[in-house]
Short mmCIF file of C-alpha atoms (C1' of nucleotides) in Angstrom, two decimals:
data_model
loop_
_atom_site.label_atom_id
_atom_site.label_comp_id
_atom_site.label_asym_id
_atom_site.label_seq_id
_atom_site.Cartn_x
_atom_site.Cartn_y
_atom_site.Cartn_z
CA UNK Y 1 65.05 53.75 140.24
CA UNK Y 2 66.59 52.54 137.30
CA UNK Y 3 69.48 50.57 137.77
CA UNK Y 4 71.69 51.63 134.72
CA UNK Y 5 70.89 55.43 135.47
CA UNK Y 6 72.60 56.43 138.99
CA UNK Y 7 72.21 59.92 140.70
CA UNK Y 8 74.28 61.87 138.51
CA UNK Y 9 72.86 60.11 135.08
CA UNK Y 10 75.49 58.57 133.89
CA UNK Y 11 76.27 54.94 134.80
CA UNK Y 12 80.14 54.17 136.16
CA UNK Y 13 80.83 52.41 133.64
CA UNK Y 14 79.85 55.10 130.87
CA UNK Y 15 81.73 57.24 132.57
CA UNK Y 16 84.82 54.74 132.31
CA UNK Y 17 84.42 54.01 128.87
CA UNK Y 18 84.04 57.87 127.67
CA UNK Y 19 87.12 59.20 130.25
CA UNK Y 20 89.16 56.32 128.35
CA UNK Y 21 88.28 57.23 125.00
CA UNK Y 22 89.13 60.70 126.09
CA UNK Y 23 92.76 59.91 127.33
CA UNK Y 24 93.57 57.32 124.73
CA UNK Y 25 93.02 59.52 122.07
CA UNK Y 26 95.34 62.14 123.74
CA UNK Y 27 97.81 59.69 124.78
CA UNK Y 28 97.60 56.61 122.83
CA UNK Y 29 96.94 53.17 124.49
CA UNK Y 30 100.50 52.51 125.98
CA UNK Y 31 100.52 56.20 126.98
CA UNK Y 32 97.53 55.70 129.10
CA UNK Y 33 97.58 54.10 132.52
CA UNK Y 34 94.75 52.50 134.37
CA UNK Y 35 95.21 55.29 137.35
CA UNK Y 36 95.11 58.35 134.88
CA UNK Y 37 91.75 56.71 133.84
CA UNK Y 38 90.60 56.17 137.37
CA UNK Y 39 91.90 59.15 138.37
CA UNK Y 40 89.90 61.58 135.75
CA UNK Y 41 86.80 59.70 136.84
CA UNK Y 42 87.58 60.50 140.39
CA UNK Y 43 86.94 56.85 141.21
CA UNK Y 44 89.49 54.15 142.33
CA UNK Y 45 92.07 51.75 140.10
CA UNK Y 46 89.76 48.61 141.70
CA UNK Y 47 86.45 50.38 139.96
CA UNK Y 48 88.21 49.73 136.60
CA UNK Y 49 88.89 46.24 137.44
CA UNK Y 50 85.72 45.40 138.74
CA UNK Y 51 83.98 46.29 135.13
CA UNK Y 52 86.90 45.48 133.16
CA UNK Y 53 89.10 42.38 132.78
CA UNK Y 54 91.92 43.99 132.19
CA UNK Y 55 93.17 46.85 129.81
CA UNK Y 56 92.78 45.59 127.15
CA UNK Y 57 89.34 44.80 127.73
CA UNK Y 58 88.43 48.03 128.38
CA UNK Y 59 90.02 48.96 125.07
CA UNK Y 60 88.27 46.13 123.49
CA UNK Y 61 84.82 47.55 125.34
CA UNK Y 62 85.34 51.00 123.21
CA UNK Y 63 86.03 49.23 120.06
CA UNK Y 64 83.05 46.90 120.16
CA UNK Y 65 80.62 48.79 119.89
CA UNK Y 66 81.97 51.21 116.93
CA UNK Y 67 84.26 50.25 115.16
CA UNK Y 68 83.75 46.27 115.32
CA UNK Y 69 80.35 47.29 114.07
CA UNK Y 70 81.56 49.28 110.86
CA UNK Y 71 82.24 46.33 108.56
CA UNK Y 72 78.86 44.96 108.92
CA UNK Y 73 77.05 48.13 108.63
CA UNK Y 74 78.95 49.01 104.93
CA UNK Y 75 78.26 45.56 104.05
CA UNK Y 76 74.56 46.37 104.98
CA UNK Y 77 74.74 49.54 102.28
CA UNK Y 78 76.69 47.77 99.64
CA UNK Y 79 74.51 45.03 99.58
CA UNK Y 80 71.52 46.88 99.36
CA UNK Y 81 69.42 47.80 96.01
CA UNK Y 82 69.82 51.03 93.42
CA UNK Y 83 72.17 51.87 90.61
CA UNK Y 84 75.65 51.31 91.44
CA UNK Y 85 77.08 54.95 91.74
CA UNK Y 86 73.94 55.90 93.85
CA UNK Y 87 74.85 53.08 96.11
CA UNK Y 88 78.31 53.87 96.26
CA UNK Y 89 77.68 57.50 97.12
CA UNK Y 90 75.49 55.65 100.29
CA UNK Y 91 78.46 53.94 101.46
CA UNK Y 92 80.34 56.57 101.81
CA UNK Y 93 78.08 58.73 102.96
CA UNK Y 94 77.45 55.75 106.16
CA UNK Y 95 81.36 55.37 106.45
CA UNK Y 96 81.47 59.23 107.29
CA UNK Y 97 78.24 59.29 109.29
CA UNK Y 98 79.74 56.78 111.56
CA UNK Y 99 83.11 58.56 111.32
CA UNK Y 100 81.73 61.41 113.05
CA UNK Y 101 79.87 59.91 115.45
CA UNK Y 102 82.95 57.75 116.84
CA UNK Y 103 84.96 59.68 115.66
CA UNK Y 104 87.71 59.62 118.87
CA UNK Y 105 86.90 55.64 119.07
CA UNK Y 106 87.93 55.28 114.94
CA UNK Y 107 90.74 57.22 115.56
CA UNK Y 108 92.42 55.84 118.20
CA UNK Y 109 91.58 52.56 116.59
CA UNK Y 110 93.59 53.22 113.61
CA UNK Y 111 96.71 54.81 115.98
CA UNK Y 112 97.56 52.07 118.67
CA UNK Y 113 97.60 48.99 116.41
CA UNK Y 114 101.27 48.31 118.10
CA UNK Y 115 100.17 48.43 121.40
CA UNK Y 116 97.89 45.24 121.04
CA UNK Y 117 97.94 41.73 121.86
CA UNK Y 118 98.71 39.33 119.11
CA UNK Y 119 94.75 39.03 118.79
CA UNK Y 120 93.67 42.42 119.16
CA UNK Y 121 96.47 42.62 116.54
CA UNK Y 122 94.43 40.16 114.43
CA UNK Y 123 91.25 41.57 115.11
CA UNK Y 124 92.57 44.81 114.25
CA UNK Y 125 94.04 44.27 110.52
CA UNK Y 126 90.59 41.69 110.06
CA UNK Y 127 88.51 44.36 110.37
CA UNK Y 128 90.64 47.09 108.00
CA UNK Y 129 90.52 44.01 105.26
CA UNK Y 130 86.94 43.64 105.61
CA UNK Y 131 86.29 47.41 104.68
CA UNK Y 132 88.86 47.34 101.74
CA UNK Y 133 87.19 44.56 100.36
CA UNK Y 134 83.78 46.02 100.48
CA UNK Y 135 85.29 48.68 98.65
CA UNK Y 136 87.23 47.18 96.25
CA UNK Y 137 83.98 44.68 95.54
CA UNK Y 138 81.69 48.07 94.95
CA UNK Y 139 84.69 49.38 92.33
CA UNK Y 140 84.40 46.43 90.79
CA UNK Y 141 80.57 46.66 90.03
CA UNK Y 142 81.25 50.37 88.83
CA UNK Y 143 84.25 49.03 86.96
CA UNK Y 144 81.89 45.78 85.24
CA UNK Y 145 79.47 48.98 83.75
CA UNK Y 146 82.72 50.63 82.76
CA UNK Y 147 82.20 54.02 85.20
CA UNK Y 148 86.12 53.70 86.43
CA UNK Y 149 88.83 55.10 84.91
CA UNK Y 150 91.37 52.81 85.87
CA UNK Y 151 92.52 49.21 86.20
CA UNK Y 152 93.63 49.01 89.30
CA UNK Y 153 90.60 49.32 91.70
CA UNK Y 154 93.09 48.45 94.87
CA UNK Y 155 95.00 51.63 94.72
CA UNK Y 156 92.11 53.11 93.86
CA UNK Y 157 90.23 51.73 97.04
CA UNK Y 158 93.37 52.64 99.10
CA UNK Y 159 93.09 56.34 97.78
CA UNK Y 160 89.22 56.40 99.32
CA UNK Y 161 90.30 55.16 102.51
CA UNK Y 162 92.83 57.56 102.81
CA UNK Y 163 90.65 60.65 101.94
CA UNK Y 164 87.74 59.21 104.21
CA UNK Y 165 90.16 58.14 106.99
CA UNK Y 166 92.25 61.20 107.16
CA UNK Y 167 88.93 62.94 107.54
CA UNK Y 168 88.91 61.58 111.28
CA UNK Y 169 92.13 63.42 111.97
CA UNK Y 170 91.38 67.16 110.75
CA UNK Y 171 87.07 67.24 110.58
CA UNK Y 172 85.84 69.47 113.84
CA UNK Y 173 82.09 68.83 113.85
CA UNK Y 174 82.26 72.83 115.74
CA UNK Y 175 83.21 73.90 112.63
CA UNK Y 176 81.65 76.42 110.81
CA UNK Y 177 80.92 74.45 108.09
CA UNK Y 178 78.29 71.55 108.18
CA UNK Y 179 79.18 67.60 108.25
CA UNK Y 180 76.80 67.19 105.05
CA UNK Y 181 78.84 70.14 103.04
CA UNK Y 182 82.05 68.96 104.20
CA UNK Y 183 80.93 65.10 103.01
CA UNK Y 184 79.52 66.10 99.93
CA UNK Y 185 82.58 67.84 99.02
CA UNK Y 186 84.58 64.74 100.06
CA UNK Y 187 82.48 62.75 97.92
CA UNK Y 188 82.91 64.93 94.90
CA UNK Y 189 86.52 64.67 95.35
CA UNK Y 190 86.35 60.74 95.38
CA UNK Y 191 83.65 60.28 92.78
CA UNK Y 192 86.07 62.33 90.38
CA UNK Y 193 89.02 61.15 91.18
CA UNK Y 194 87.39 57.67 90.96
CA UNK Y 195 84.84 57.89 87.85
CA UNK Y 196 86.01 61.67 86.26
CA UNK Y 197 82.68 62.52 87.03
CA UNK Y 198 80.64 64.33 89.73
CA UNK Y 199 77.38 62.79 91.84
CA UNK Y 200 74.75 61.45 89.82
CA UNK Y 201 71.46 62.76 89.88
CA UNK Y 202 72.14 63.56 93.45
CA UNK Y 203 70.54 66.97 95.17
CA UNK P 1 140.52 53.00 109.39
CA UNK P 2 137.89 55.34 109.17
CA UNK P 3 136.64 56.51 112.23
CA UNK P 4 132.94 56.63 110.83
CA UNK P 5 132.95 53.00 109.81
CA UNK P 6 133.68 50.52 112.21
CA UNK P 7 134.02 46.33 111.67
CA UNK P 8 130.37 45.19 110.37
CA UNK P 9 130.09 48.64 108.52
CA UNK P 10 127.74 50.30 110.10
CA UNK P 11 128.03 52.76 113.51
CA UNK P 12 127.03 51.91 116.58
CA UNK P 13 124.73 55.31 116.63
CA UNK P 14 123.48 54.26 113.15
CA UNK P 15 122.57 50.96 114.12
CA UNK P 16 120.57 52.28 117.51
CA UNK P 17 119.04 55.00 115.44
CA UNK P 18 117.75 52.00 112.77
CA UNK P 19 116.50 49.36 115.64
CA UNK P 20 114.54 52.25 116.94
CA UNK P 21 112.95 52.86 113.44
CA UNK P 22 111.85 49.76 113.28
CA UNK P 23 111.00 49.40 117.44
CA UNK P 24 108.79 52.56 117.14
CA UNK P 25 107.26 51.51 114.25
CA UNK P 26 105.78 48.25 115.66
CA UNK P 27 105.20 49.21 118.61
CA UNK P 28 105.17 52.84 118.63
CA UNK P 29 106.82 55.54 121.24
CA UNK P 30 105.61 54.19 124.58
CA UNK P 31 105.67 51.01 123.41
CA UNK P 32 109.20 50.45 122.97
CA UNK P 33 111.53 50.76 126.07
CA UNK P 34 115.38 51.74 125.85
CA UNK P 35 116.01 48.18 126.88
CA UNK P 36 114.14 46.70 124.01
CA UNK P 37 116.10 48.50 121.08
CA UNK P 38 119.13 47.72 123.32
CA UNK P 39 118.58 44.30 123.30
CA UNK P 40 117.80 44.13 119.75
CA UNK P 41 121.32 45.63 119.20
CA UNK P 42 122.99 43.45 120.94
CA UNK P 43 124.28 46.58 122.55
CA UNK P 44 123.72 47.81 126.69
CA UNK P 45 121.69 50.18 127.81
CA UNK P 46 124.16 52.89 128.47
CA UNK P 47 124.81 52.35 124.99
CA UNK P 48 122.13 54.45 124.17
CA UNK P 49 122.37 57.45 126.86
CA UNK P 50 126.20 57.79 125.29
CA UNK P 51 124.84 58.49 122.18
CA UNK P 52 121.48 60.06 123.06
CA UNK P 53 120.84 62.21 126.01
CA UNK P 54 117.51 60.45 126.51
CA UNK P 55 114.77 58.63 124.86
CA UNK P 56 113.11 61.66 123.37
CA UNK P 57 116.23 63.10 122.09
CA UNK P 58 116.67 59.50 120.61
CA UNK P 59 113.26 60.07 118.66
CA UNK P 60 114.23 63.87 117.22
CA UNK P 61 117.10 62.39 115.89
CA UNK P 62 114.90 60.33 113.74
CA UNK P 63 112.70 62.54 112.68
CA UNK P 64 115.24 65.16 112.61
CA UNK P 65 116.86 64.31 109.51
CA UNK P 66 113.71 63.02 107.56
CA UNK P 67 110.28 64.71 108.55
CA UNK P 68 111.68 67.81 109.58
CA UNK P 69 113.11 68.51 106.36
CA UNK P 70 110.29 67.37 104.66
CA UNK P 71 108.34 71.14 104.47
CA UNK P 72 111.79 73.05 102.76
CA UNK P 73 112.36 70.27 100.27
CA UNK P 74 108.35 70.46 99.45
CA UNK P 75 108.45 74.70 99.58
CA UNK P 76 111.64 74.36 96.86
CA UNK P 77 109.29 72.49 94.53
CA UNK P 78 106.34 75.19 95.32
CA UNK P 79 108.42 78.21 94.53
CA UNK P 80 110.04 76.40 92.07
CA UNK P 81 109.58 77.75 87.86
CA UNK P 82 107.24 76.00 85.49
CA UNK P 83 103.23 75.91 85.10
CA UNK P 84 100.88 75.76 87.95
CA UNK P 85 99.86 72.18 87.57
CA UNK P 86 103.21 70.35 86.20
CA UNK P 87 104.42 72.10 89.55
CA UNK P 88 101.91 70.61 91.37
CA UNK P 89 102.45 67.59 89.96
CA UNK P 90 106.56 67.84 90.65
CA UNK P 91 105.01 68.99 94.51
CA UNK P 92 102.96 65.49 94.94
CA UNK P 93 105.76 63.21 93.15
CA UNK P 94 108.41 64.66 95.60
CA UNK P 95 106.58 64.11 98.43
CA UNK P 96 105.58 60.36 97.90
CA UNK P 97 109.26 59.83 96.82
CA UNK P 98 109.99 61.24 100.50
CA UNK P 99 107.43 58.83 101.60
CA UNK P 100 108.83 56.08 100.26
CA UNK P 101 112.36 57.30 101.43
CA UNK P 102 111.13 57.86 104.86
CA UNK P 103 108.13 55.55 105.29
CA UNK P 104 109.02 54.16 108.48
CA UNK P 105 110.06 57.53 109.80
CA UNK P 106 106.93 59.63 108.95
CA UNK P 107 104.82 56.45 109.48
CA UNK P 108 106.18 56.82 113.27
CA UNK P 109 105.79 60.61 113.27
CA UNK P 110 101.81 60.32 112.60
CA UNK P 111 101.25 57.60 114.93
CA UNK P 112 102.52 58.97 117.61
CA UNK P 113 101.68 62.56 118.18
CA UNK P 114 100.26 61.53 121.77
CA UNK P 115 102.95 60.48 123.96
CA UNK P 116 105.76 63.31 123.17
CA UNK P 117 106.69 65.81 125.53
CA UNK P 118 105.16 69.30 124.86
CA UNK P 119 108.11 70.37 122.78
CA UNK P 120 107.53 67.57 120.56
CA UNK P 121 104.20 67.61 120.61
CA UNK P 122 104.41 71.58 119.13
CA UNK P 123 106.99 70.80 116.71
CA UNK P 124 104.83 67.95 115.18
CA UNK P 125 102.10 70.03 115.23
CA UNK P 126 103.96 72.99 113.00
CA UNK P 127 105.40 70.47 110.67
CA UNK P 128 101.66 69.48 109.49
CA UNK P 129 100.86 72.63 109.39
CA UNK P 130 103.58 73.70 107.41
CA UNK P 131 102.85 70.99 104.79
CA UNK P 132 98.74 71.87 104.62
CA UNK P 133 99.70 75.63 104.09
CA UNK P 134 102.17 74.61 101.03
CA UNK P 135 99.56 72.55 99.75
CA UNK P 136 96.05 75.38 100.55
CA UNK P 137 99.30 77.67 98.62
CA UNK P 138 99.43 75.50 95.76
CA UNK P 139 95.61 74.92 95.63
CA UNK P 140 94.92 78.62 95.72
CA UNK P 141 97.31 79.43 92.85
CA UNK P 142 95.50 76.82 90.50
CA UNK P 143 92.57 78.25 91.71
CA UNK P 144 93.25 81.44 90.25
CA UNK P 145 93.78 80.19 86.97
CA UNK P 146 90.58 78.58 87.17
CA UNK P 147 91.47 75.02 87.28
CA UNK P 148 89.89 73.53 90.69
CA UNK P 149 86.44 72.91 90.55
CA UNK P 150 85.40 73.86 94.54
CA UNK P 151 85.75 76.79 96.41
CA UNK P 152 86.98 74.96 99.67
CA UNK P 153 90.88 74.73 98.99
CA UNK P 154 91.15 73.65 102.61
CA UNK P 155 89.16 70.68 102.40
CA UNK P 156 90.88 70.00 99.23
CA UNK P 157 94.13 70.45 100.26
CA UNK P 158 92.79 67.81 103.54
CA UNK P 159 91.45 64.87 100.95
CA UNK P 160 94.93 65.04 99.45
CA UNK P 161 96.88 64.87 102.19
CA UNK P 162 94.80 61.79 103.21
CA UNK P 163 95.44 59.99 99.51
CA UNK P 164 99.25 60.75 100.39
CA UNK P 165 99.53 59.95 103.89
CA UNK P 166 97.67 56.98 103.36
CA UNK P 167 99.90 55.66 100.98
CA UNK P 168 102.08 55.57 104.32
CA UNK P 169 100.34 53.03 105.30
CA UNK P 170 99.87 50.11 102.72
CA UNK P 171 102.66 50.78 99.65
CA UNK P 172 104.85 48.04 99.81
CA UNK P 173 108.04 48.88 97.43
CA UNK P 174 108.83 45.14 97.21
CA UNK P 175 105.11 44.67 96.00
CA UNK P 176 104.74 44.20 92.23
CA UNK P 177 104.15 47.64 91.06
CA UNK P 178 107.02 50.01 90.51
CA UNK P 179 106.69 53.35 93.25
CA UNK P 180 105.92 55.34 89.48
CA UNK P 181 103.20 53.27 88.28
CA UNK P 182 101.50 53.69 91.86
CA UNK P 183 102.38 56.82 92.35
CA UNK P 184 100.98 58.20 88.88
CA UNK P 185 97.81 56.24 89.54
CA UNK P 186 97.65 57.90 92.84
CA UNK P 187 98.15 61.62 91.09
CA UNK P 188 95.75 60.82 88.77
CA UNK P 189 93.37 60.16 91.31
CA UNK P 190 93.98 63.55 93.08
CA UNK P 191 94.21 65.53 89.80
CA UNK P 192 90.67 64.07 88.89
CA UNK P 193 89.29 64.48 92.01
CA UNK P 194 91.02 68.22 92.35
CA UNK P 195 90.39 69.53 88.94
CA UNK P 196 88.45 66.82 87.08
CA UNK P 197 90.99 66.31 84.77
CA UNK P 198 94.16 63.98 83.86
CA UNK P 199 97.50 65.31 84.27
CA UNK P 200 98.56 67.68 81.52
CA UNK P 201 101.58 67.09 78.91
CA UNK P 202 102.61 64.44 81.46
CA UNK P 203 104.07 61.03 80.37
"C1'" DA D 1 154.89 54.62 131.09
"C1'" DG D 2 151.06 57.20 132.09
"C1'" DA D 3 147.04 60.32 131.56
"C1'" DA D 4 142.76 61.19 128.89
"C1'" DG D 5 138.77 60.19 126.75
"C1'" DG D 6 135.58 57.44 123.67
"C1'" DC D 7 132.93 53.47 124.22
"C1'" DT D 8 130.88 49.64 126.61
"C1'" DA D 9 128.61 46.65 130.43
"C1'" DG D 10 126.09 45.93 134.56
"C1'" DA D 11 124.13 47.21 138.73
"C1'" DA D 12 121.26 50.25 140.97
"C1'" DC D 13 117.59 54.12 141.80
"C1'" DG D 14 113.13 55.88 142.25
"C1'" DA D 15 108.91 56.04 139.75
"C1'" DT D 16 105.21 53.99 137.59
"C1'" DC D 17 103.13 50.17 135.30
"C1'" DG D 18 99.12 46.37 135.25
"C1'" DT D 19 97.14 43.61 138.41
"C1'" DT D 20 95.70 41.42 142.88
"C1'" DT D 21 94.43 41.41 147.60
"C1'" DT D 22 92.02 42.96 151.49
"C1'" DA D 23 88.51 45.30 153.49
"C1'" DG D 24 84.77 48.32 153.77
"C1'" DT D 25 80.01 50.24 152.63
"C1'" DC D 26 75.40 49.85 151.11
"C1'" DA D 27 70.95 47.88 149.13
"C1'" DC D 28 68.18 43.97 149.03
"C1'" DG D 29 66.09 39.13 149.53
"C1'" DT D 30 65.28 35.84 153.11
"C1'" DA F 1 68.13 40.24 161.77
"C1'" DC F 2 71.28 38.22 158.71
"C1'" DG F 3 73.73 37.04 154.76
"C1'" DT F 4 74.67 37.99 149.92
"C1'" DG F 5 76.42 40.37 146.30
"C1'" DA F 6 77.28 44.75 143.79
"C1'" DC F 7 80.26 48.44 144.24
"C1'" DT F 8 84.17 51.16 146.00
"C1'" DA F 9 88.77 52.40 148.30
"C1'" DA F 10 93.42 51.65 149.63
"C1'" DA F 11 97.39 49.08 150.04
"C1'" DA F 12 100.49 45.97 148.24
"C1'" DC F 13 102.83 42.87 144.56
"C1'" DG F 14 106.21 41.98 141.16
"C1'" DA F 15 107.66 43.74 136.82
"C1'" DT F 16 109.31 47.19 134.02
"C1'" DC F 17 110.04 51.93 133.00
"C1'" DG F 18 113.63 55.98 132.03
"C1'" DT F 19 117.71 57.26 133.85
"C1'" DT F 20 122.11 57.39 136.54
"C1'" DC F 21 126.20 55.48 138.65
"C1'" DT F 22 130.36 52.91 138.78
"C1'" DA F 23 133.76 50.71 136.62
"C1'" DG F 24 136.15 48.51 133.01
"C1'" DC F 25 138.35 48.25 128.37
"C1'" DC F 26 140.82 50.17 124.47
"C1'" DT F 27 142.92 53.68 121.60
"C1'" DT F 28 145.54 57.88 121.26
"C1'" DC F 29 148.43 61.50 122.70
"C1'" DT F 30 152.41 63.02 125.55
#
DNA sequence: AGAAGGCTAGAACGATCGTTTTAGTCACGT
DNA sequence: ACGTGACTAAAACGATCGTTCTAGCCTTCT
């Protein structure tokens, strides 16, 4: 049988890793104690130890794998060819894309920064720089063929990131509305408030 | 001497409440222990059950006289007299003044939703709410008059709560930039992105 | 002088924290 | 058959948590 599928198809340490996510997001990091998590899972306090250092390497374990990821994939989109605004809509539209999809994981990234060790500390604020400046380097290419409407593409790049991280805080994917409609209007918000214009030649 | 005012100036229940500001702040709710902000104080333990009944009670009487009041000093503004978007306007500019009043304070009273008693966790909950349904109030009114481009005031009213709540999180009022020049850049940004236009008759 | 009460400190209580230790079961290679 | 190592459970460790208890000071009123 395979060894990373057991009987009930989810390996134990899935299963710790999603019952964290689950109770740090309700609870926030120092809210959430190794027994609450072994005790959800049904398993014992030792089963978390024996896949995880420690606690905060079983925070660090959630955060890898999403969020860690995030700069690199933007970075991916922003270096990538097309006209500017085209490519700009793209990054977005991969920023919310992976939004939704960890959505829990971003959140509780962006809520438990105090909690930390010095370096996850680090790690933390690293990793919100390195999206700002992806952003504020794309505003600059929109601003170099004169599409923005102000000087300061900082506060601008700030505004973004707070209408596209807010988004992880109030979006419900059971909604009635779709994740595309609810983007796109995002995105028209942004590209106004950004360029006083809507998407480009977009469907 | 006056009983409010004591040698160094400042109460001893001021002082806990302002080591507790900045306590939660770094290190959020469960983070910070009553011995920590009593040690910061200089002051004992039973310091702080004399003046607070317990360590919740301590955290209401933060938010109690900043957040709380936040939705009646933003529903003045919306019932206030004057034309739908210079009211709007007024509605925005109060609340990031509040912000910047209160920025540690509401800063404290997004992060940490998760680890408050049931109570708490209700009251923080009704508080947002209130806030969203002065804002969808606004939003619908200019929508009447035929001034928001979307049909989705809810959404709308979301992105700019994010641009504002945001600004929680990185304005720095001993940066360079006054709180008006960043906070009219800001308004711009959501009056663009809300209406597609600048703000009207506005200096 | 003496009682009362606001304010403070320090010790103590039971609970819970993160972590470690000990011991057990089970599958598998030799 | 035997040992090895992955996995699990339970108990225990010291530290720290929120909170309470006891007792002392100091001011004010009588």
């Amino acid at each position: 049988m395979d060894a990373s599928i057991d009987g009930n198809g989810e390996g134990a340490r899935d299963q710790l890793i999603r019952v964290a996510i689950d109770l740090f997001a309700e609870n926030g990091y120092a809210g959430t104690s190794i027994r609450d998590i072994a005790k959800r899972t049904g398993k014992s306090v030792s089963n978390v130890y024996h896949y995880f250092q420690n606690k905060e390497d079983l925070w660090l374990a959630i955060i890898g794998k999403t969020v860690n990821e995030l700069p690199e994939k933007l970075r991916k989109v922003a270096l990538s060819e097309g006209e500017p605004v085209e490519r700009f809509v793209r990054l977005m539209k991969t920023h919310l894309a992976e939004g939704v999809n960890f959505q829990q994981e971003t959140k509780i990234f962006f809520i438990n920064e105090g909690s930390l060790s010095p370096q996850g500390r680090t790690s933390n604020r690293r990793i919100q720089k390195e999206i700002l400046d992806i952003y504020v380097g794309q505003l600059r290419l929109l601003q170099s063929h004169g599409l923005i409407r102000t000087k300061n593409v900082k506060i601008l790049a700030f505004n973004i990131l707070g209408v596209l991280n807010w988004h992880l805080r109030w979006f419900n994917n059971e909604g009635e509305l779709s994740a595309e409609d609810v983007h796109n209007e995002m995105i028209d918000f942004i590209l106004y408030g950004s360029c006083g214009l809507p998407r480009d030649g977009m469907k």
